[in-house]
Protein backbone atom coordinates (compact mmCIF):
# COMPACT_ATOMS: atom_id res chain seq x y z
CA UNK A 1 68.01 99.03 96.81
CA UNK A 2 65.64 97.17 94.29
CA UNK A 3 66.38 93.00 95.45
CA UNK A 4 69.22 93.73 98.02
CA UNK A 5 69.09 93.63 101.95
CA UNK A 6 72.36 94.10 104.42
CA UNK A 7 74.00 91.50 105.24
CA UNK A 8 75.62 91.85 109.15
CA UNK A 9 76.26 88.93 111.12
CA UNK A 10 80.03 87.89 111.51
CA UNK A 11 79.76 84.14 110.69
CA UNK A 12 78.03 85.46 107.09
CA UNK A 13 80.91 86.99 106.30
CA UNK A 14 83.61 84.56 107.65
CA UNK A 15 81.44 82.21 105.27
CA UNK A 16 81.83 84.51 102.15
CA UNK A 17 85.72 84.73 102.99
CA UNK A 18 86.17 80.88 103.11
CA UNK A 19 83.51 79.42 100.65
CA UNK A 20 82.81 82.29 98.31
CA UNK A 21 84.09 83.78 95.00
CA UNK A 22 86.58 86.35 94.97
CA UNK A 23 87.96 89.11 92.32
CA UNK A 24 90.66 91.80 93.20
CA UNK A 25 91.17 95.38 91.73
CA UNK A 26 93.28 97.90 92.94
CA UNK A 27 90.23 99.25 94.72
CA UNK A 28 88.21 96.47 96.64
CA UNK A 29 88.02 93.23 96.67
CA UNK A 30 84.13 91.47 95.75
CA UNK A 31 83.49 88.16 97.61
CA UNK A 32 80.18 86.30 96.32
CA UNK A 33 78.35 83.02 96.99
CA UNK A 34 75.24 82.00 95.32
CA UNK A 35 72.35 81.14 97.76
CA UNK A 36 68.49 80.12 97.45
CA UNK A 37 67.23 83.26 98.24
CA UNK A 38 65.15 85.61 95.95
CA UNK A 39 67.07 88.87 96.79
CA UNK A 40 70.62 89.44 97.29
CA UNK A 41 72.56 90.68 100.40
CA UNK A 42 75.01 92.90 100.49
CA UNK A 43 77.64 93.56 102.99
CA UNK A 44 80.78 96.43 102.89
CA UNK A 45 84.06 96.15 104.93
CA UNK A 46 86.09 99.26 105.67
CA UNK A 47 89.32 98.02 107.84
CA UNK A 48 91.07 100.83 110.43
CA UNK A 49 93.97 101.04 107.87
CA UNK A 50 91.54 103.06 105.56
CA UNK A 51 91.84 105.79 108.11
CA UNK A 52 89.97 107.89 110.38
CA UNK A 53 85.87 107.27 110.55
CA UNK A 54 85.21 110.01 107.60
CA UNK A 55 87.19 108.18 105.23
CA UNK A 56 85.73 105.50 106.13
CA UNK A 57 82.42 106.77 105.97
CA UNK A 58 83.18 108.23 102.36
CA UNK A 59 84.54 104.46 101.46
CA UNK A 60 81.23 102.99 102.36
CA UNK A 61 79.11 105.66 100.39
CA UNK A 62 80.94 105.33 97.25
CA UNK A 63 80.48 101.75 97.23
CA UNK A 64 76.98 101.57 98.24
CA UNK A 65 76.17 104.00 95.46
CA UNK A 66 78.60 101.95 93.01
CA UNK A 67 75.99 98.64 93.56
CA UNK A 68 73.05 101.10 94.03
CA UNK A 69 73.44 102.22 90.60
CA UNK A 70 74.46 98.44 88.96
CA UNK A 71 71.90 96.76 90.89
CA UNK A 72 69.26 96.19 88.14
CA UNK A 73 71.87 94.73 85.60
CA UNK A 74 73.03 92.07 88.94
CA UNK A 75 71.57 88.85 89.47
CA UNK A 76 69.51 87.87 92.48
CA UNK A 77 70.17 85.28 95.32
CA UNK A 78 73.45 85.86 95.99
CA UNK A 79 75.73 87.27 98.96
CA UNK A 80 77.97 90.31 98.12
CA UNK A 81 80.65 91.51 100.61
CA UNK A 82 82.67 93.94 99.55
CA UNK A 83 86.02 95.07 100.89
CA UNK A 84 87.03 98.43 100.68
CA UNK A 85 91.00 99.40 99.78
CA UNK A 86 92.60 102.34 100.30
CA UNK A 87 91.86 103.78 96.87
CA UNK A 88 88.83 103.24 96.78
CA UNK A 89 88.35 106.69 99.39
CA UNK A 90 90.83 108.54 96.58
CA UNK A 91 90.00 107.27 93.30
CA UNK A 92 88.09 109.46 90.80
CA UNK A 93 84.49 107.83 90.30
CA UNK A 94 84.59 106.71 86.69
CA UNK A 95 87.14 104.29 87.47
CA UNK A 96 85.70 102.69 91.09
CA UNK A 97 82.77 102.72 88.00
CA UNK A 98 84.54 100.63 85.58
CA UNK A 99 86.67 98.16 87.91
CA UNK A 100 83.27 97.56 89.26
CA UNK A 101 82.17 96.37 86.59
CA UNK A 102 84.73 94.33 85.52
CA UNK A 103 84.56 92.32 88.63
CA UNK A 104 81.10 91.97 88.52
CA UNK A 105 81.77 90.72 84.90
CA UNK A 106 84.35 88.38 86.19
CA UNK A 107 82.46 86.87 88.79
CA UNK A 108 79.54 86.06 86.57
CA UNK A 109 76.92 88.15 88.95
CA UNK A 110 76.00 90.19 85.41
CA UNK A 111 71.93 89.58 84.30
CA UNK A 112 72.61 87.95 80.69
CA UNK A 113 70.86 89.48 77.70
CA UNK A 114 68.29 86.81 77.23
CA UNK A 115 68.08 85.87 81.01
CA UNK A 116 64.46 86.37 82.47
CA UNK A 117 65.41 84.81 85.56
CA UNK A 118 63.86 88.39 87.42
């Protein structure tokens, strides 16, 4: 990952939770909060209720290739959880793709045309 480092400790992501950004899809939900730093970090939460430790597994993958691949068109300096649903482990590719996207869109963390801000 290009400008992106994990993002781990519990009180990070309580903070997201409370203070940050959200957007919902049928397939995770993308917290974000804008911070001073140069890169972004990026955190993924799979709950119990996705299933057994392979699905979960498979959950997190998917994701971390969905930003892997959309990382150059992101903005830096900002924190990214993202919470895994239930589709997400089921749902073809192309759409994870495009919802991604959209939420991405929605939360404004999409590098403008004219930006040069990297």
């Amino acid at each position: 990952m290009k400008h992106t480092v994990s993002l781990k400790q519990n009180h990070e992501f309580r903070r997201l939770y409370g203070k940050g950004k959200s957007a919902v899809s049928p397939y995770f939900v993308i917290y974000c909060r804008k911070t001073g730093r140069p890169y972004s970090r990026l955190g993924i939460t799979t709950g119990v209720k996705l299933g057994n430790a392979v699905k979960r597994n498979r959950a997190r993958r998917r994701i971390r290739e969905l930003y892997r691949t959309h990382e150059a068109g992101l903005l830096p300096g900002y924190d990214i959880v993202v919470v895994a649903r239930t589709r997400a482990i089921y749902g073809r590719y192309d759409e994870l793709k495009r919802s991604f996207r959209q939420m991405t869109k929605k939360l404004n963390l999409i590098v403008q045309k004219g930006d040069k801000s990297q």
